[in-house]
């Protein structure tokens, strides 16, 4: 720890005097080392050391610089708080690092912004000032390793390397077998972010209590009126998802422990109880309706009451798997004993309304611009549903889009016949007919065909669920994390091209043993400087290794160097 402190001591002349002079690789590595120590101390239950490490990290130059970097490079960097200030120049950013001092820190009220929800209601967001955002990012660096170490294994929302598809896969595991649970408690928390008890958070969340209390009590400016905040954590803050996750932590582990203590481990296992949570949305499986209604739901209500929360009676229900339920945009239901997961009707309808509005709002757009507008929307929706039974939904959506675009084209040319419109806007490409496409100019001065993304051609591929115990701050999981990233990157054409580049640079040979690699031997994408200690995804930090060589590198701590390209 002393070595790291000496590298970037705030009182040292070695501290960069300009934003452009900061060595971000070293900054990232130093922060990562401290986060690893935080995760280790947490797993050992050494809370005094956790507090000490958190204090050191939040006072370090590296963590402050990284926090300022995050809030000045994310999507919200151009959105100001109540003070209307932004950090846009290198001088502002460097000065902000020294301004992140706890002793003279007092957060300003949040600026209330309402954004529309899919159901037509408004979602209130609280926009902090740049300084408050940076302070939240700073303390999140110290909180997240602790949170990841103590989190429930089947909690998937707002956590590193976890996604909705992981939650979906876990539900499939819990419900798909012949002897699986048949009943599900589909729960909904009433006004989750608005009602979390402040006292509970201050008493139970392992972070700086004084700072946390200041954030929770900072107030909100709605219009020109200042409103006090007596409960809840505002949506919109960088640290809010972590605070929300901490609030519901234990929903799975404590429930299983309660059942084991009451019924015994063997009998409790036969109850087939499983908790799958994504942020504040969760479902609980059970062997019977009576178990969920008389045992599980009362326990959940008591668990939430301690945190100032309660279930929404109108939306919380107990359903049989043969009747199905919606969760995270999918419908889970058994048909003749087979569990099928499909895009939910509500999700499909909401997406179509989004497309319809986009087309209707751009009646005067050119075909090229219309394709550029719709393709990211179509591709994102298709990729989200690609791990489930979605072919029927994709085909149906393509049919609806076709007729919507036909109406768009007819409106542009009200005097033209349908055959003329078809020839102008639709083409045959390969074995596909009626493709909405047009010619566009290339950078080389030639012509190319740009076509609308084909939902029906989207491949359906089962998602590989992340292991519940995975901890991104534990070096023991580094190799698993690399393998998981590789598997998920295979679908990305950019990474395929990068592997070809690495393969050619290494002359097709393993960077460790020097023997040849091919499809029979396989290969792993290895980061020379581990991502967990700040290593980047740049090609200069990556090599290809045999799978066995990759295992030896991690197990024996071997060092790998970058081969010199021929």
XYZ file of C-alpha atoms in Angstrom:
566
model
C 0.000 0.000 0.000
C 2.897 2.363 0.732
C 4.293 1.781 -2.763
C 1.020 2.823 -4.348
C 0.716 5.857 -2.093
C 4.189 7.003 -3.087
C 3.309 6.833 -6.800
C 0.515 9.398 -6.541
C 0.689 11.099 -3.154
C -1.410 14.278 -3.225
C 1.386 16.128 -1.418
C 4.050 14.840 -3.758
C 5.616 16.621 -6.692
C 4.893 13.471 -8.712
C 1.199 14.312 -8.884
C 0.453 15.421 -12.483
C -0.079 19.150 -12.745
C -2.163 18.858 -15.915
C -5.072 16.660 -16.951
C -3.249 15.521 -20.103
C -0.250 14.349 -18.051
C -2.198 11.765 -16.016
C -1.114 8.167 -16.636
C -4.541 6.529 -16.766
C -3.127 3.037 -16.966
C -1.341 3.547 -13.657
C -4.411 5.220 -12.145
C -6.632 2.288 -13.111
C -4.126 -0.254 -11.817
C -3.731 1.463 -8.450
C -7.484 1.681 -7.918
C -7.939 -1.950 -8.917
C -5.325 -3.143 -6.433
C -7.166 -1.395 -3.615
C -10.487 -2.796 -4.801
C -9.040 -6.308 -4.710
C -7.970 -5.711 -1.112
C -11.436 -4.424 -0.277
C -13.044 -7.556 -1.726
C -10.626 -9.781 0.211
C -11.235 -7.964 3.501
C -15.000 -8.179 2.935
C -14.897 -11.923 2.240
C -12.947 -12.360 5.494
C -15.504 -10.290 7.427
C -12.803 -7.817 8.507
C -15.027 -4.728 8.569
C -12.479 -2.538 10.356
C -10.037 -3.117 7.528
C -12.808 -2.518 4.974
C -13.506 0.871 6.533
C -9.811 1.737 6.562
C -9.292 0.730 2.936
C -12.387 2.639 1.838
C -11.139 5.769 3.572
C -7.726 5.463 1.924
C -9.217 4.882 -1.517
C -11.640 7.816 -1.366
C -8.788 10.119 -0.305
C -6.378 8.958 -3.030
C -5.494 10.986 -6.101
C -6.048 7.983 -8.391
C -9.625 7.341 -7.298
C -10.513 11.033 -7.496
C -9.041 11.318 -10.984
C -10.926 8.218 -12.128
C -14.179 9.572 -10.674
C -13.788 12.886 -12.505
C -12.918 11.020 -15.706
C -16.102 8.958 -15.469
C -18.514 11.862 -15.023
C -16.869 13.924 -17.776
C -16.921 11.126 -20.376
C -20.320 9.482 -19.853
C -23.588 10.352 -21.600
C -24.656 12.748 -18.852
C -21.584 14.969 -19.104
C -23.602 17.695 -20.881
C -26.462 17.662 -18.371
C -25.990 20.214 -15.593
C -27.385 20.178 -12.076
C -28.934 23.073 -10.174
C -25.691 25.061 -10.353
C -25.732 24.852 -14.189
C -22.002 24.081 -14.231
C -20.236 21.631 -16.541
C -16.612 20.451 -16.580
C -15.782 20.717 -20.273
C -12.129 21.815 -20.354
C -9.010 19.961 -19.142
C -8.433 22.790 -16.663
C -11.900 22.294 -15.123
C -11.342 18.546 -14.868
C -7.943 18.815 -13.196
C -9.183 21.439 -10.744
C -12.140 19.195 -9.876
C -9.811 16.463 -8.591
C -8.509 18.680 -5.797
C -12.065 19.834 -5.059
C -13.257 16.365 -4.038
C -12.487 16.804 -0.351
C -14.789 15.392 2.320
C -13.998 18.069 4.914
C -15.530 20.917 2.921
C -18.078 18.923 0.955
C -21.749 19.804 1.068
C -23.992 18.452 -1.718
C -26.434 20.711 -3.504
C -30.084 19.720 -4.069
C -30.949 17.553 -7.034
C -32.603 18.994 -10.127
C -35.887 17.175 -10.793
C -36.499 16.040 -14.378
C -39.504 13.944 -15.391
C -39.193 11.491 -18.273
C -42.094 9.516 -19.765
C -42.530 5.815 -18.927
C -43.933 3.210 -21.363
C -47.252 3.221 -19.461
C -47.716 6.951 -20.057
C -46.745 8.011 -16.530
C -43.705 10.092 -15.645
C -40.530 8.816 -14.002
C -38.872 11.451 -11.777
C -35.091 11.652 -12.115
C -32.827 13.585 -9.771
C -29.897 15.221 -11.573
C -26.934 15.949 -9.228
C -24.362 18.633 -9.909
C -21.073 17.643 -11.542
C -19.269 17.776 -8.215
C -21.905 15.616 -6.515
C -21.751 13.139 -9.392
C -17.978 12.936 -9.058
C -18.246 12.377 -5.295
C -20.768 9.601 -5.905
C -18.490 8.006 -8.508
C -15.580 8.273 -6.061
C -17.397 6.532 -3.218
C -18.853 3.953 -5.609
C -15.283 2.837 -6.357
C -14.970 1.979 -2.669
C -18.478 0.543 -2.252
C -18.784 -1.685 -5.322
C -16.103 -4.290 -4.362
C -17.844 -4.718 -0.994
C -21.266 -4.949 -2.621
C -20.147 -7.509 -5.208
C -18.653 -9.694 -2.481
C -21.790 -9.791 -0.298
C -24.446 -9.752 -3.042
C -26.966 -12.533 -3.570
C -25.806 -14.970 -6.235
C -28.961 -14.584 -8.313
C -29.098 -10.794 -8.268
C -28.411 -9.560 -11.807
C -29.368 -5.893 -12.109
C -26.720 -3.139 -12.308
C -23.799 -5.488 -11.644
C -20.647 -6.008 -13.677
C -20.840 -8.669 -16.425
C -24.484 -9.461 -15.544
C -27.509 -8.841 -17.719
C -31.220 -9.547 -18.049
C -30.380 -12.654 -20.100
C -28.611 -14.108 -17.040
C -31.775 -13.669 -14.970
C -33.810 -15.252 -17.771
C -31.434 -18.234 -17.913
C -31.670 -18.748 -14.155
C -35.483 -18.804 -14.348
C -35.183 -21.416 -17.113
C -32.958 -23.514 -14.839
C -35.442 -23.251 -11.960
C -38.600 -24.020 -13.965
C -37.757 -26.039 -17.082
C -37.343 -29.558 -15.699
C -40.130 -32.054 -15.218
C -39.786 -31.960 -11.440
C -39.219 -28.203 -11.184
C -41.311 -25.793 -9.144
C -44.707 -25.069 -10.690
C -45.707 -21.927 -8.781
C -44.201 -18.446 -8.970
C -44.574 -15.354 -6.794
C -44.396 -12.500 -9.308
C -43.605 -9.551 -7.020
C -43.671 -5.811 -7.532
C -42.441 -3.248 -5.007
C -44.520 -0.102 -4.639
C -42.519 3.096 -5.300
C -39.190 1.395 -4.626
C -36.749 4.295 -5.151
C -39.055 6.777 -3.410
C -39.622 4.895 -0.158
C -36.378 3.277 1.029
C -35.878 4.090 4.697
C -32.952 6.492 5.185
C -32.131 5.274 8.689
C -31.906 1.684 7.485
C -29.498 2.651 4.686
C -27.287 4.699 6.990
C -27.141 1.879 9.552
C -26.546 -0.998 7.125
C -24.659 0.166 4.030
C -20.909 -0.145 4.481
C -19.656 3.227 3.298
C -18.929 6.669 4.750
C -22.040 7.352 6.882
C -21.635 11.133 6.911
C -21.375 11.364 3.125
C -24.320 9.007 2.624
C -26.496 11.010 5.011
C -25.658 14.249 3.192
C -26.736 12.740 -0.136
C -29.972 11.333 1.219
C -30.955 14.641 2.878
C -29.800 17.007 0.113
C -33.327 17.789 -1.148
C -34.779 18.223 -4.635
C -35.509 21.344 -6.684
C -38.715 20.772 -8.666
C -39.362 23.782 -10.879
C -38.358 26.601 -8.530
C -39.428 24.885 -5.322
C -37.033 23.187 -2.910
C -38.430 19.972 -1.450
C -36.972 18.031 1.462
C -36.079 14.352 0.970
C -37.162 12.237 3.939
C -37.111 8.813 2.296
C -35.838 7.062 -0.810
C -32.842 7.426 -3.048
C -33.237 9.456 -6.258
C -33.148 7.778 -9.653
C -30.435 9.377 -11.732
C -27.492 9.384 -9.322
C -24.406 7.317 -10.201
C -24.457 5.517 -6.877
C -28.257 5.017 -6.718
C -28.278 1.543 -8.363
C -25.673 0.323 -5.871
C -27.674 1.679 -2.926
C -30.808 0.035 -4.315
C -29.030 -3.306 -4.747
C -27.687 -3.134 -1.211
C -31.200 -2.460 0.111
C -32.542 -5.714 -1.362
C -29.426 -7.742 -0.666
C -30.247 -10.764 1.445
C -33.634 -11.356 -0.140
C -32.287 -14.640 -1.515
C -29.677 -15.639 1.060
C -31.730 -14.693 4.124
C -34.862 -16.406 2.797
C -32.993 -19.660 2.132
C -31.373 -19.441 5.594
C -34.816 -18.868 7.158
C -36.266 -21.942 5.431
C -33.235 -24.083 6.324
C -33.544 -23.071 9.987
C -37.293 -23.725 10.084
C -37.597 -26.917 8.020
C -34.078 -28.331 7.911
C -31.792 -28.279 4.882
C -33.099 -31.495 3.317
C -36.790 -30.616 3.602
C -36.220 -26.978 2.610
C -34.611 -28.149 -0.621
C -37.799 -30.026 -1.528
C -39.759 -26.779 -1.285
C -38.027 -25.743 -4.553
C -37.688 -22.124 -3.451
C -35.524 -19.925 -5.651
C -35.162 -16.143 -5.853
C -34.246 -14.416 -9.113
C -33.860 -10.640 -8.901
C -33.035 -7.901 -11.377
C -32.736 -4.539 -9.561
C -36.101 -4.131 -7.769
C -37.964 -6.702 -9.888
C -37.951 -10.280 -8.622
C -39.734 -13.615 -8.794
C -39.712 -16.449 -6.265
C -40.390 -20.055 -7.240
C -42.055 -22.568 -4.924
C -43.471 -26.098 -4.812
C -47.019 -25.010 -3.963
C -49.353 -22.040 -3.980
C -49.910 -22.407 -0.229
C -46.157 -22.244 0.482
C -45.779 -18.991 -1.447
C -48.948 -17.415 -0.017
C -48.617 -18.475 3.637
C -44.864 -18.709 4.179
C -42.848 -16.891 1.516
C -44.920 -13.756 0.859
C -45.333 -12.845 4.588
C -41.569 -13.252 5.068
C -40.882 -11.023 2.039
C -43.304 -8.381 3.333
C -41.519 -8.354 6.706
C -38.123 -8.175 4.975
C -39.252 -5.161 2.950
C -40.999 -3.445 5.878
C -37.670 -3.171 7.728
C -36.435 -1.132 4.767
C -39.522 1.075 4.527
C -40.899 -0.819 1.524
C -44.001 -2.849 0.698
C -45.345 -4.985 -2.102
C -47.800 -3.475 -4.571
C -50.942 -5.516 -3.887
C -52.452 -4.913 -7.327
C -49.359 -6.096 -9.226
C -48.064 -8.855 -6.943
C -49.574 -12.245 -7.775
C -48.983 -15.969 -7.420
C -49.279 -17.800 -10.745
C -48.978 -21.343 -12.037
C -46.312 -21.909 -14.675
C -48.953 -23.318 -17.057
C -50.618 -19.892 -16.993
C -47.305 -18.105 -17.356
C -45.963 -14.722 -16.224
C -44.062 -11.764 -17.680
C -40.621 -10.736 -16.454
C -38.064 -8.373 -18.020
C -39.903 -8.229 -21.342
C -40.346 -12.008 -21.708
C -43.228 -14.377 -21.108
C -42.414 -17.608 -19.259
C -44.947 -20.395 -19.693
C -45.110 -24.174 -19.963
C -46.893 -25.702 -22.928
C -47.666 -29.417 -22.404
C -44.810 -29.631 -19.900
C -42.269 -27.707 -22.003
C -41.126 -24.287 -20.821
C -41.035 -21.723 -23.612
C -39.726 -18.196 -23.190
C -41.082 -15.689 -25.692
C -41.115 -11.899 -26.056
C -44.046 -10.675 -23.980
C -47.062 -9.161 -25.734
C -46.529 -5.957 -23.780
C -42.907 -5.717 -24.928
C -43.796 -6.401 -28.575
C -46.565 -3.805 -28.514
C -44.322 -1.176 -26.885
C -41.578 -1.772 -29.464
C -43.999 -1.521 -32.368
C -45.359 1.754 -30.983
C -41.781 3.031 -30.798
C -41.194 2.115 -34.450
C -44.538 3.559 -35.536
C -43.760 6.861 -33.817
C -40.283 6.981 -35.389
C -41.693 6.461 -38.872
C -44.602 8.876 -38.370
C -42.278 11.589 -37.046
C -40.017 11.309 -40.115
C -42.442 11.380 -43.028
C -40.128 13.652 -44.994
C -36.957 11.632 -44.395
C -35.101 10.022 -47.280
C -35.047 6.232 -47.522
C -31.382 6.193 -46.527
C -32.040 8.226 -43.375
C -35.070 6.090 -42.530
C -32.959 2.934 -42.708
C -30.242 4.546 -40.592
C -32.899 5.525 -38.035
C -34.610 2.127 -37.820
C -31.655 -0.265 -38.053
C -30.189 0.381 -34.566
C -33.656 -0.001 -33.043
C -34.350 -3.251 -34.885
C -30.904 -4.693 -34.230
C -31.028 -3.883 -30.504
C -34.516 -5.393 -30.053
C -33.554 -8.508 -32.012
C -30.351 -9.030 -30.037
C -32.235 -8.657 -26.750
C -34.665 -11.436 -27.700
C -32.180 -13.611 -29.615
C -31.694 -16.102 -26.699
C -35.430 -16.975 -26.518
C -38.177 -18.415 -28.740
C -38.628 -15.276 -30.807
C -38.863 -16.326 -34.478
C -42.638 -15.956 -34.577
C -42.473 -12.522 -32.929
C -39.723 -11.448 -35.359
C -41.757 -12.527 -38.409
C -44.866 -10.805 -37.128
C -42.943 -7.597 -36.441
C -41.404 -7.625 -39.921
C -44.883 -7.898 -41.425
C -46.107 -4.925 -39.388
C -43.033 -2.870 -40.330
C -43.557 -3.681 -44.010
C -47.081 -2.284 -44.042
C -46.026 0.721 -41.998
C -43.230 1.506 -44.473
C -45.567 0.935 -47.395
C -47.910 3.583 -45.943
C -44.900 5.879 -45.463
C -43.876 5.411 -49.115
C -47.434 5.906 -50.458
C -47.725 9.114 -48.498
C -44.535 10.371 -50.139
C -45.901 9.520 -53.598
C -49.712 9.744 -53.440
C -50.126 9.726 -57.234
C -47.903 6.709 -57.956
C -49.084 3.138 -58.367
C -48.106 0.376 -55.922
C -45.867 -1.342 -58.501
C -43.857 1.850 -59.049
C -43.444 2.292 -55.265
C -42.335 -1.320 -54.855
C -39.657 -0.990 -57.541
C -38.370 2.271 -56.051
C -38.135 1.225 -52.387
C -37.954 -2.592 -52.334
C -35.408 -4.944 -53.916
C -34.505 -8.616 -54.184
C -31.190 -9.368 -52.484
C -29.935 -12.945 -52.690
C -32.772 -15.243 -51.642
C -34.632 -12.400 -49.935
C -37.470 -10.620 -51.699
C -39.177 -7.366 -50.813
C -36.119 -5.965 -49.040
C -36.434 -2.301 -48.061
C -33.132 -1.044 -49.496
C -31.452 1.746 -51.432
C -28.151 2.652 -53.052
C -25.734 4.808 -51.051
C -22.398 6.371 -51.902
C -19.281 4.834 -50.362
C -16.179 6.675 -49.125
C -14.285 5.371 -52.164
C -16.768 7.083 -54.490
C -18.629 3.945 -55.511
C -22.111 2.649 -54.765
C -23.350 0.125 -52.195
C -26.710 -1.303 -51.137
C -28.033 -0.331 -47.707
C -30.913 -2.519 -46.522
C -33.216 -2.616 -43.525
C -32.097 -4.993 -40.776
C -33.819 -8.369 -41.145
C -35.407 -9.512 -37.894
C -36.312 -12.912 -39.355
C -32.649 -13.661 -40.156
C -31.556 -13.080 -36.548
C -30.012 -16.282 -35.193
C -31.543 -17.727 -32.022
C -28.672 -18.692 -29.712
C -28.968 -19.839 -26.117
C -27.350 -17.517 -23.599
C -24.568 -18.834 -21.352
C -25.445 -17.769 -17.828
C -22.782 -16.250 -15.643
C -21.846 -18.228 -12.537
C -23.649 -16.833 -9.512
C -20.490 -16.677 -7.391
C -18.498 -14.675 -9.958
C -16.759 -11.693 -8.374
C -15.098 -9.235 -10.799
C -12.867 -7.952 -7.982
C -11.457 -11.367 -7.010
C -8.277 -12.272 -8.993
C -9.199 -15.961 -8.670
C -12.042 -15.318 -11.131
C -9.859 -13.561 -13.736
C -9.523 -16.566 -16.045
C -13.246 -17.333 -15.868
C -13.996 -13.686 -16.634
C -11.747 -13.797 -19.707
C -13.436 -16.979 -20.978
C -16.885 -15.465 -20.420
C -15.945 -12.284 -22.277
C -14.547 -14.329 -25.154
C -17.710 -16.397 -25.487
C -19.915 -13.307 -25.493
C -17.608 -11.455 -27.878
C -17.737 -14.257 -30.468
C -21.052 -12.819 -31.652
C -19.387 -9.462 -32.251
C -17.787 -9.194 -35.697
C -15.309 -6.581 -34.446
C -13.697 -9.073 -32.073
C -13.497 -11.732 -34.776
C -11.489 -9.319 -36.904
C -9.224 -8.530 -33.936
C -8.526 -12.239 -33.352
C -7.521 -12.582 -37.002
C -5.084 -9.690 -36.530
C -3.587 -11.276 -33.398
C -3.356 -14.669 -35.105
C -1.472 -13.202 -38.087
C 0.832 -11.122 -35.844
C 1.736 -14.286 -33.883
C 2.212 -16.299 -37.100
C -0.432 -18.720 -35.858
C 1.649 -19.699 -32.812
C 0.861 -19.607 -29.095
C 2.493 -16.652 -27.343
C 3.605 -18.890 -24.440
C 4.805 -22.237 -25.849
C 5.405 -21.167 -29.451
C 3.562 -24.146 -30.927
C 0.959 -23.781 -33.643
C -2.692 -22.977 -32.957
C -5.625 -24.005 -35.125
C -9.302 -24.869 -34.849
C -8.415 -28.270 -33.381
C -6.221 -26.891 -30.594
C -8.409 -23.831 -30.024
C -7.184 -20.602 -28.486
C -7.966 -18.194 -25.672
C -7.777 -14.398 -25.769
C -5.454 -13.445 -22.878
C -4.838 -9.961 -21.437
C -1.135 -9.513 -20.643
C -1.979 -6.973 -17.962
C -5.128 -8.340 -16.375
C -8.292 -6.315 -16.799
C -8.802 -6.599 -13.035
C -5.671 -4.517 -12.491
C -6.443 -1.958 -15.149
C -5.402 -3.721 -18.346
C -7.118 -2.458 -21.476
C -8.830 -4.242 -24.379
C -6.308 -2.786 -26.825
C -4.575 -5.279 -29.143
C -1.238 -4.282 -27.632
C -2.363 -5.813 -24.315
C -3.726 -9.061 -25.772
C -2.276 -12.323 -27.068
C -3.685 -15.671 -28.153
C -2.764 -18.748 -26.101
C -3.571 -22.448 -26.187
C -6.295 -23.252 -23.613
C -3.837 -25.351 -21.588
C -1.177 -22.658 -21.769
C -3.762 -20.122 -20.647
C -4.527 -22.262 -17.589
C -0.826 -22.489 -16.732
C -0.418 -18.716 -16.987
C -3.146 -18.145 -14.384
C -2.380 -21.103 -12.123
C 1.398 -20.617 -11.980
C 1.553 -16.848 -12.391
C 3.602 -17.030 -15.597
C 4.410 -13.863 -17.493
C 3.550 -13.539 -21.182
C 5.136 -11.016 -23.510
C 3.857 -9.658 -26.789
C 5.436 -11.493 -29.764
C 7.225 -9.303 -32.280
C 5.204 -9.222 -35.550
C 6.951 -10.432 -38.663
